[in-house]
Amino acid sequence: MRHLAFTAITLAASLTLSAADNVAYSDAHARFTVVNDGVVRMEWHPDGKFLDGPSLLATERTYPDVQYNVADRAGKVTITTPRMTVTYRKGAPFTRDNLRVQSAKGLVPAFDWHPGDTQKGNLKGTTRTLDGLEGDVQTQTWVADMKQGERRALDDGLLATDGWTLVDDSHGYIFDSGGDDGWQWVAERDTIDGAIDWYFMAYGHDYKAALRDFTLFAGRVPLPPRYAFGYWWSRYWAYSDKELRALVDKFNAYGIPLDVLVVDMDWHYTDPGRGGWTGWTWNRALFPSPEAFMDHMHSQGIKTTLNLHPADGIEPYEEPYTRIASKLGISDSAKIDWTGSDKTVMKVLFSEMIHPMEQQGVDFWWLDWQQHINDRVLTGLDNTWWINYCFFSDMQRAGKRRPLLYHRWGGLGNHRYQVGFSGDATISWPSLEYQPYFTATASNVLYGYWSHDIGGHLGNGNPIDPEMYTRWLQFGAVSPVMRTHSSKDPQLNKEPWVFDDEHRDIIRATVRQRYRMLPYIYSMARKTWEEGISLCRPMYYDYPEAPEAYAMRSQYMFGDDMLIAPVTKPAAAGSRFSEVRVWLPEGQWYELHTGTLLEGDRTLTRRFAPDEYGIYVKAGAVLPMYADGVMRLDACDEPVELWAIPGNAESTFTIYEDAGDSPDYATACATTAVSSRTSGSDISVRLEARKGTYEGMPATRDYTLRVLAATAPSAVTVDGRPADWTYCPDDFAVLVTMPALDCSVPHDIRLSAPRVADGLTGRARRMAQAIDYIKFNGCDTHADELAAMGTIAEAVAADPERAAAIINAFNASWADLEGVLSRQGMSREVATRFLNRVK
């Protein structure tokens, strides 16, 4: 990387520069580098030994071209960008007397920063683990860094309402050049007293810009493989090969999708004398042939990951010990300590232990580090941070598949190593209520892929509460990674088929909903790689000037077009409905599960039945979804549905696709732009020609346009020609099926269909369920008026041309439901029970 020296240059006027290295000013001790218009790197070194190579935090040293002005006059240099002005009085280390950064005119909020100033409104980031927490309160005594009853505070994040952030990398470790093998390794930097390496970030309330800026010097968030966004089954349980095969068979039999099988620590020996938390030898009593087990899972399209607690090293009784000891020249049967900073040791551990197991079929690793925090040799090196790098970069260097691991947060820079394991939270409603806030807030440090123990981990002797578990799972379906887990307790079995029929069906529908949303989720994950904006992010990213965006902590944006208001409290006694207070920003929002179009710019209370959830979609949006029935995420040619959301608006979306697990996704990928326009009952959707290519990309794809909350269309055309349509009564949707569309050319779909986004979907579903319930509780629903209300969806599907009349009749009966029940002949007691099922 080339640096321009400005030593001893005096300018009478401003100088506008644009250079690849972006050094704006440099002298014998100070250097200022403009990363972009929102970030300036400010270095001071007593010996002038500036760091040009990567640090563990800041891996990028080549920045995009940027326009900035430099005024270098006697004794003072001023650097101006569109977002800030940096003024430095030359000749001394940085202090509040000689260094100043001011916000540019128009940046909100304005600031005037000097070294030593403290942020007042940091929006926080994340923390290493939720072990033992109920909400944010510690319930256990075994968590080393907390006392029982203490609250877990989140670390500071990159964003603040102040509009600026200072990132101090003055004393962080660095990467070396990689040596003969090219694998960059940790090294100590020149930590001479007085050395300064700061990154000043100016962003006002443009939080998204700040996160993009951070990736310019700290690296991008890697895109996980597509299968990582499917359902992960995980349970702390001494499963055998036979039991896990039977488990997968049951998932298939019940029609519940599954992509990842997590095998907890009992895959290895754990009995005294042959293992404990740390183990490296397959328990052959449970897994007679690990290769056959994993081959079988791969034949089912399922990925396998194993739990590792590596901190205790390798004992002499472990199967790979002899190979490793021989390579390291150890002959006295001594335990081999885990010393992450020792490259020689780590290379041998990978080549003789990790790689052979990957060749057996392990797809990726679940790292579970709970012991000593810092390295044995480099005592300031965080073991969590470094082990994440080691495993991720090892997969990266192999280059055969896309790297993936899940482990705990190690600190700034760990966003480059993807999926986080949040630890053993207590099973409780407060824990559920805390996790949406915790998940979204972690995006403030770009750690956007937390994987929680959905349903909680520590039961404290209590059985599973089906209501709490299904609500937790519904949150899991709209969180970064959908993985259920629990401690080794027979009462904490979360297999879907052990629940009663109602909760089992909700669980199955929730997992299937996750798979339907995959094209939307995966496209948003690509955006995370491109822009640093996580899938789950706080409301204040999009609405920074609204007080509600900060106050409503539990709700969050799920990608660009969905708002989630999670159900985190039980239903009131005697009621099936959970109440949720939700703030809807300006505009219109479509409540997905009830079919209600709501006006925004207000806070309101909504009521949800057990099979409903607070998912809101921007009015008029067009979203890519999979057709129902996708069971694995290992294919590239799945049929796609385009969901046209009610609301008079225009919308665009870019659908992203790639090979799913290829490491070259940066360039080997494709996008399809889709736009929609809704005006009254007229709907037009355009699919642009696909751009890009990747291995295995299908030339055609089956598409369906699903127009939600609509009645019979008067006309439907595809590319100007009349097209057939069908009707789906479940969500009162018009379906326009377009098989084998040529993806290389654009396509236009037009129709006119009146919309019924007044909550009809939810009311019809609740009525049908209530009628079914009441029949089994002593009431024969023989009256035509009530029976007709229970079959409205089927009536509309059978005769969509009469949809308006059928819906009007239903709404009239709904408005007089108590009268309907009275005419039915229901007693007051039975009618009350019925009404409690629908309203």
CSV table of N, CA, C and O in Angstrom, one decimal, residues 421-502:
chain,number,residue,atom,x,y,z
A,421,PHE,N,-23.0,-18.4,19.9
A,421,PHE,CA,-23.7,-19.3,20.8
A,421,PHE,C,-23.9,-18.5,22.1
A,421,PHE,O,-22.9,-18.2,22.7
A,422,SER,N,-25.2,-18.2,22.4
A,422,SER,CA,-25.4,-17.3,23.5
A,422,SER,C,-25.4,-17.9,24.9
A,422,SER,O,-25.4,-17.3,25.9
A,423,GLY,N,-25.3,-19.3,25.0
A,423,GLY,CA,-25.1,-19.9,26.3
A,423,GLY,C,-26.4,-20.4,26.9
A,423,GLY,O,-27.5,-20.4,26.3
A,424,ASP,N,-26.3,-20.7,28.2
A,424,ASP,CA,-27.3,-21.5,28.9
A,424,ASP,C,-28.3,-20.5,29.7
A,424,ASP,O,-28.1,-20.3,30.9
A,425,ALA,N,-29.2,-20.0,29.0
A,425,ALA,CA,-30.2,-19.1,29.7
A,425,ALA,C,-31.2,-19.9,30.5
A,425,ALA,O,-31.6,-21.0,30.1
A,426,THR,N,-31.8,-19.2,31.5
A,426,THR,CA,-32.8,-19.8,32.3
A,426,THR,C,-34.1,-19.8,31.5
A,426,THR,O,-34.5,-18.8,30.9
A,427,ILE,N,-34.9,-20.9,31.7
A,427,ILE,CA,-36.2,-21.0,31.0
A,427,ILE,C,-37.2,-20.1,31.8
A,427,ILE,O,-37.6,-20.5,32.9
A,428,SER,N,-37.7,-19.0,31.2
A,428,SER,CA,-38.6,-18.2,31.9
A,428,SER,C,-39.1,-17.1,30.9
A,428,SER,O,-38.5,-16.9,29.9
A,429,TRP,N,-40.3,-16.5,31.2
A,429,TRP,CA,-40.8,-15.5,30.4
A,429,TRP,C,-39.8,-14.3,30.3
A,429,TRP,O,-39.6,-13.6,29.3
A,430,PRO,N,-39.2,-13.9,31.5
A,430,PRO,CA,-38.3,-12.7,31.4
A,430,PRO,C,-37.1,-13.0,30.4
A,430,PRO,O,-36.6,-12.1,29.8
A,431,SER,N,-36.6,-14.3,30.4
A,431,SER,CA,-35.6,-14.6,29.4
A,431,SER,C,-36.0,-14.4,28.0
A,431,SER,O,-35.3,-13.9,27.2
A,432,LEU,N,-37.2,-14.9,27.7
A,432,LEU,CA,-37.8,-14.7,26.4
A,432,LEU,C,-37.9,-13.2,26.1
A,432,LEU,O,-37.6,-12.8,25.0
A,433,GLU,N,-38.4,-12.5,27.0
A,433,GLU,CA,-38.6,-11.0,26.8
A,433,GLU,C,-37.3,-10.3,26.5
A,433,GLU,O,-37.2,-9.4,25.7
A,434,TYR,N,-36.2,-10.8,27.1
A,434,TYR,CA,-34.9,-10.1,26.9
A,434,TYR,C,-34.2,-10.4,25.6
A,434,TYR,O,-33.5,-9.6,25.0
A,435,GLN,N,-34.5,-11.6,25.1
A,435,GLN,CA,-33.7,-12.1,23.9
A,435,GLN,C,-33.9,-11.3,22.6
A,435,GLN,O,-33.0,-11.0,21.9
A,436,PRO,N,-35.1,-10.8,22.3
A,436,PRO,CA,-35.3,-10.0,21.1
A,436,PRO,C,-34.4,-8.7,21.2
A,436,PRO,O,-33.8,-8.3,20.2
A,437,TYR,N,-34.5,-8.0,22.4
A,437,TYR,CA,-33.6,-6.8,22.6
A,437,TYR,C,-32.2,-7.2,22.4
A,437,TYR,O,-31.4,-6.5,21.8
A,438,PHE,N,-31.7,-8.2,23.1
A,438,PHE,CA,-30.3,-8.6,23.1
A,438,PHE,C,-29.9,-8.9,21.7
A,438,PHE,O,-28.8,-8.5,21.3
A,439,THR,N,-30.7,-9.6,20.9
A,439,THR,CA,-30.4,-10.0,19.5
A,439,THR,C,-30.2,-8.8,18.6
A,439,THR,O,-29.2,-8.7,17.9
A,440,ALA,N,-31.2,-7.9,18.7
A,440,ALA,CA,-31.2,-6.8,17.8
A,440,ALA,C,-30.0,-5.8,18.2
A,440,ALA,O,-29.3,-5.3,17.3
A,441,THR,N,-29.8,-5.7,19.4
A,441,THR,CA,-28.7,-4.7,19.9
A,441,THR,C,-27.4,-5.2,19.5
A,441,THR,O,-26.5,-4.4,19.3
A,442,ALA,N,-27.2,-6.5,19.4
A,442,ALA,CA,-25.8,-7.0,19.0
A,442,ALA,C,-25.5,-6.6,17.6
A,442,ALA,O,-24.3,-6.6,17.2
A,443,SER,N,-26.5,-6.2,16.8
A,443,SER,CA,-26.1,-5.6,15.5
A,443,SER,C,-25.3,-4.4,15.6
A,443,SER,O,-24.7,-4.0,14.6
A,444,ASN,N,-25.3,-3.7,16.7
A,444,ASN,CA,-24.5,-2.5,16.9
A,444,ASN,C,-23.0,-2.7,16.9
A,444,ASN,O,-22.3,-1.8,16.9
A,445,VAL,N,-22.6,-4.0,17.0
A,445,VAL,CA,-21.2,-4.4,16.8
A,445,VAL,C,-21.1,-5.4,15.7
A,445,VAL,O,-20.1,-6.1,15.6
A,446,LEU,N,-22.1,-5.4,14.8
A,446,LEU,CA,-22.2,-6.3,13.6
A,446,LEU,C,-22.2,-7.7,13.9
A,446,LEU,O,-22.0,-8.6,13.1
A,447,TYR,N,-22.5,-8.1,15.2
A,447,TYR,CA,-22.6,-9.5,15.6
A,447,TYR,C,-24.1,-9.9,15.4
A,447,TYR,O,-24.8,-10.1,16.3
A,448,GLY,N,-24.5,-10.1,14.1
A,448,GLY,CA,-25.9,-10.2,13.7
A,448,GLY,C,-26.4,-11.7,13.7
A,448,GLY,O,-27.5,-11.9,13.3
A,449,TYR,N,-25.6,-12.7,14.1
A,449,TYR,CA,-26.0,-14.0,13.9
A,449,TYR,C,-26.0,-14.8,15.2
A,449,TYR,O,-25.4,-15.9,15.3
A,450,TRP,N,-26.6,-14.3,16.3
A,450,TRP,CA,-26.7,-15.0,17.5
A,450,TRP,C,-27.6,-16.2,17.3
A,450,TRP,O,-28.7,-16.2,16.7
A,451,SER,N,-27.1,-17.3,17.9
A,451,SER,CA,-27.9,-18.6,17.9
A,451,SER,C,-28.3,-18.8,19.4
A,451,SER,O,-27.4,-19.1,20.2
A,452,HIS,N,-29.5,-18.7,19.8
A,452,HIS,CA,-30.0,-18.9,21.1
A,452,HIS,C,-30.4,-20.3,21.4
A,452,HIS,O,-30.8,-21.0,20.4
A,453,ASP,N,-30.4,-20.8,22.6
A,453,ASP,CA,-31.1,-22.0,23.0
A,453,ASP,C,-32.6,-21.7,23.0
A,453,ASP,O,-33.2,-21.3,24.1
A,454,ILE,N,-33.3,-21.8,21.9
A,454,ILE,CA,-34.7,-21.5,21.8
A,454,ILE,C,-35.5,-22.3,22.7
A,454,ILE,O,-35.4,-23.6,22.7
A,455,GLY,N,-36.3,-21.7,23.5
A,455,GLY,CA,-37.0,-22.4,24.6
A,455,GLY,C,-36.3,-22.3,25.9
A,455,GLY,O,-36.9,-22.8,26.9
A,456,GLY,N,-35.1,-21.8,25.9
A,456,GLY,CA,-34.3,-21.7,27.1
A,456,GLY,C,-33.6,-23.0,27.4
A,456,GLY,O,-33.8,-24.1,26.8
A,457,HIS,N,-32.6,-23.0,28.4
A,457,HIS,CA,-31.7,-24.1,28.6
A,457,HIS,C,-32.0,-24.7,30.0
A,457,HIS,O,-32.1,-25.9,30.2
A,458,LEU,N,-31.9,-23.9,31.0
A,458,LEU,CA,-32.0,-24.3,32.4
A,458,LEU,C,-33.4,-24.3,32.9
A,458,LEU,O,-34.0,-23.3,33.1
A,459,GLY,N,-33.9,-25.5,33.2
A,459,GLY,CA,-35.3,-25.7,33.6
A,459,GLY,C,-35.5,-25.6,35.1
A,459,GLY,O,-36.6,-25.4,35.6
A,460,ASN,N,-34.4,-25.8,35.8
A,460,ASN,CA,-34.5,-25.7,37.3
A,460,ASN,C,-35.6,-26.7,37.9
A,460,ASN,O,-36.3,-26.4,38.8
A,461,GLY,N,-35.7,-27.8,37.2
A,461,GLY,CA,-36.6,-28.9,37.7
A,461,GLY,C,-38.0,-28.8,37.2
A,461,GLY,O,-38.8,-29.6,37.5
A,462,ASN,N,-38.3,-27.7,36.4
A,462,ASN,CA,-39.7,-27.5,36.0
A,462,ASN,C,-39.9,-28.1,34.6
A,462,ASN,O,-38.9,-28.1,33.7
A,463,PRO,N,-41.1,-28.6,34.3
A,463,PRO,CA,-41.3,-29.1,32.9
A,463,PRO,C,-41.5,-28.0,31.9
A,463,PRO,O,-41.6,-26.8,32.3
A,464,ILE,N,-41.6,-28.3,30.7
A,464,ILE,CA,-41.8,-27.3,29.6
A,464,ILE,C,-43.2,-26.8,29.7
A,464,ILE,O,-44.1,-27.5,29.8
A,465,ASP,N,-43.3,-25.5,29.6
A,465,ASP,CA,-44.6,-24.8,29.5
A,465,ASP,C,-44.9,-24.7,28.0
A,465,ASP,O,-44.2,-24.0,27.3
A,466,PRO,N,-45.9,-25.4,27.4
A,466,PRO,CA,-46.1,-25.4,26.0
A,466,PRO,C,-46.3,-24.0,25.4
A,466,PRO,O,-45.9,-23.7,24.3
A,467,GLU,N,-47.0,-23.2,26.2
A,467,GLU,CA,-47.3,-21.8,25.7
A,467,GLU,C,-46.0,-21.0,25.6
A,467,GLU,O,-45.8,-20.4,24.5
A,468,MET,N,-45.2,-21.1,26.6
A,468,MET,CA,-43.9,-20.3,26.6
A,468,MET,C,-43.0,-20.9,25.4
A,468,MET,O,-42.4,-20.1,24.7
A,469,TYR,N,-43.0,-22.2,25.3
A,469,TYR,CA,-42.1,-22.7,24.3
A,469,TYR,C,-42.5,-22.4,22.9
A,469,TYR,O,-41.7,-22.0,22.0
A,470,THR,N,-43.8,-22.4,22.6
A,470,THR,CA,-44.2,-22.1,21.2
A,470,THR,C,-44.0,-20.6,21.0
A,470,THR,O,-43.6,-20.2,19.8
A,471,ARG,N,-44.2,-19.7,22.0
A,471,ARG,CA,-43.9,-18.3,21.7
A,471,ARG,C,-42.4,-18.1,21.5
A,471,ARG,O,-42.0,-17.3,20.7
A,472,TRP,N,-41.6,-18.8,22.2
A,472,TRP,CA,-40.1,-18.7,22.0
A,472,TRP,C,-39.8,-19.2,20.6
A,472,TRP,O,-38.9,-18.6,19.9
A,473,LEU,N,-40.4,-20.3,20.2
A,473,LEU,CA,-40.1,-20.8,18.9
A,473,LEU,C,-40.5,-19.8,17.8
A,473,LEU,O,-39.9,-19.7,16.7
A,474,GLN,N,-41.7,-19.2,18.0
A,474,GLN,CA,-42.1,-18.2,17.0
A,474,GLN,C,-41.1,-17.0,16.9
A,474,GLN,O,-40.9,-16.5,15.8
A,475,PHE,N,-40.5,-16.6,18.1
A,475,PHE,CA,-39.4,-15.7,18.0
A,475,PHE,C,-38.2,-16.3,17.2
A,475,PHE,O,-37.6,-15.6,16.4
A,476,GLY,N,-37.9,-17.5,17.5
A,476,GLY,CA,-36.8,-18.2,16.8
A,476,GLY,C,-37.0,-18.2,15.3
A,476,GLY,O,-36.0,-18.1,14.5
A,477,ALA,N,-38.2,-18.3,14.8
A,477,ALA,CA,-38.4,-18.3,13.3
A,477,ALA,C,-38.1,-16.9,12.7
A,477,ALA,O,-37.9,-16.9,11.5
A,478,VAL,N,-38.1,-15.9,13.5
A,478,VAL,CA,-37.8,-14.5,12.9
A,478,VAL,C,-36.6,-14.0,13.7
A,478,VAL,O,-36.5,-12.8,14.1
A,479,SER,N,-35.6,-14.9,14.0
A,479,SER,CA,-34.4,-14.5,14.6
A,479,SER,C,-33.3,-15.0,13.6
A,479,SER,O,-33.6,-15.7,12.6
A,480,PRO,N,-32.0,-14.7,13.9
A,480,PRO,CA,-31.0,-15.0,12.9
A,480,PRO,C,-30.8,-16.5,12.7
A,480,PRO,O,-30.7,-17.0,11.5
A,481,VAL,N,-30.8,-17.3,13.7
A,481,VAL,CA,-30.6,-18.8,13.6
A,481,VAL,C,-31.6,-19.5,14.5
A,481,VAL,O,-31.8,-19.1,15.6
A,482,MET,N,-32.3,-20.4,13.9
A,482,MET,CA,-33.4,-21.1,14.5
A,482,MET,C,-32.9,-22.5,15.1
A,482,MET,O,-32.9,-23.5,14.4
A,483,ARG,N,-32.5,-22.4,16.3
A,483,ARG,CA,-31.9,-23.6,17.0
A,483,ARG,C,-32.5,-23.9,18.3
A,483,ARG,O,-32.4,-23.0,19.2
A,484,THR,N,-33.2,-25.0,18.5
A,484,THR,CA,-33.7,-25.3,19.8
A,484,THR,C,-32.7,-26.1,20.6
A,484,THR,O,-31.8,-26.8,20.0
A,485,HIS,N,-32.7,-26.0,21.9
A,485,HIS,CA,-31.8,-26.7,22.8
A,485,HIS,C,-32.3,-26.7,24.2
A,485,HIS,O,-33.2,-26.0,24.6
A,486,SER,N,-31.7,-27.6,25.1
A,486,SER,CA,-32.1,-27.6,26.5
A,486,SER,C,-31.0,-28.4,27.2
A,486,SER,O,-30.2,-29.2,26.6
A,487,SER,N,-31.0,-28.3,28.5
A,487,SER,CA,-30.1,-29.1,29.4
A,487,SER,C,-30.5,-30.5,29.4
A,487,SER,O,-31.6,-30.9,29.0
A,488,LYS,N,-29.7,-31.4,30.0
A,488,LYS,CA,-29.9,-32.8,30.1
A,488,LYS,C,-30.9,-33.1,31.2
A,488,LYS,O,-30.6,-33.4,32.3
A,489,ASP,N,-32.2,-32.9,30.8
A,489,ASP,CA,-33.3,-33.1,31.8
A,489,ASP,C,-34.4,-33.8,31.0
A,489,ASP,O,-34.9,-33.2,30.0
A,490,PRO,N,-34.9,-35.0,31.4
A,490,PRO,CA,-36.0,-35.6,30.7
A,490,PRO,C,-37.3,-34.8,30.5
A,490,PRO,O,-38.0,-35.0,29.6
A,491,GLN,N,-37.5,-33.9,31.4
A,491,GLN,CA,-38.7,-33.0,31.4
A,491,GLN,C,-38.6,-31.9,30.3
A,491,GLN,O,-39.6,-31.3,30.0
A,492,LEU,N,-37.4,-31.8,29.7
A,492,LEU,CA,-37.1,-30.7,28.7
A,492,LEU,C,-37.0,-31.2,27.3
A,492,LEU,O,-36.2,-30.7,26.5
A,493,ASN,N,-37.8,-32.2,27.0
A,493,ASN,CA,-37.8,-32.7,25.6
A,493,ASN,C,-38.7,-31.8,24.7
A,493,ASN,O,-39.9,-31.6,25.0
A,494,LYS,N,-38.1,-31.3,23.7
A,494,LYS,CA,-38.7,-30.3,22.8
A,494,LYS,C,-39.1,-30.9,21.5
A,494,LYS,O,-39.4,-30.2,20.5
A,495,GLU,N,-39.0,-32.2,21.4
A,495,GLU,CA,-39.4,-32.9,20.1
A,495,GLU,C,-40.9,-32.5,19.8
A,495,GLU,O,-41.8,-32.6,20.7
A,496,PRO,N,-41.2,-32.0,18.6
A,496,PRO,CA,-42.5,-31.4,18.4
A,496,PRO,C,-43.7,-32.4,18.6
A,496,PRO,O,-44.8,-32.0,19.0
A,497,TRP,N,-43.5,-33.7,18.4
A,497,TRP,CA,-44.5,-34.7,18.5
A,497,TRP,C,-44.9,-35.1,19.9
A,497,TRP,O,-45.8,-35.8,20.1
A,498,VAL,N,-44.1,-34.6,20.9
A,498,VAL,CA,-44.5,-34.9,22.3
A,498,VAL,C,-45.5,-33.9,22.9
A,498,VAL,O,-46.0,-34.1,24.0
A,499,PHE,N,-45.8,-32.8,22.1
A,499,PHE,CA,-46.8,-31.9,22.6
A,499,PHE,C,-48.2,-32.3,22.2
A,499,PHE,O,-48.4,-33.1,21.3
A,500,ASP,N,-49.2,-31.6,22.8
A,500,ASP,CA,-50.6,-31.9,22.4
A,500,ASP,C,-50.8,-31.4,20.9
A,500,ASP,O,-49.9,-30.7,20.4
A,501,ASP,N,-51.9,-31.8,20.4
A,501,ASP,CA,-52.1,-31.6,18.9
A,501,ASP,C,-52.0,-30.1,18.6
A,501,ASP,O,-51.4,-29.8,17.5
A,502,GLU,N,-52.6,-29.3,19.4
A,502,GLU,CA,-52.6,-27.8,19.0
A,502,GLU,C,-51.2,-27.3,19.0
A,502,GLU,O,-50.8,-26.6,18.0
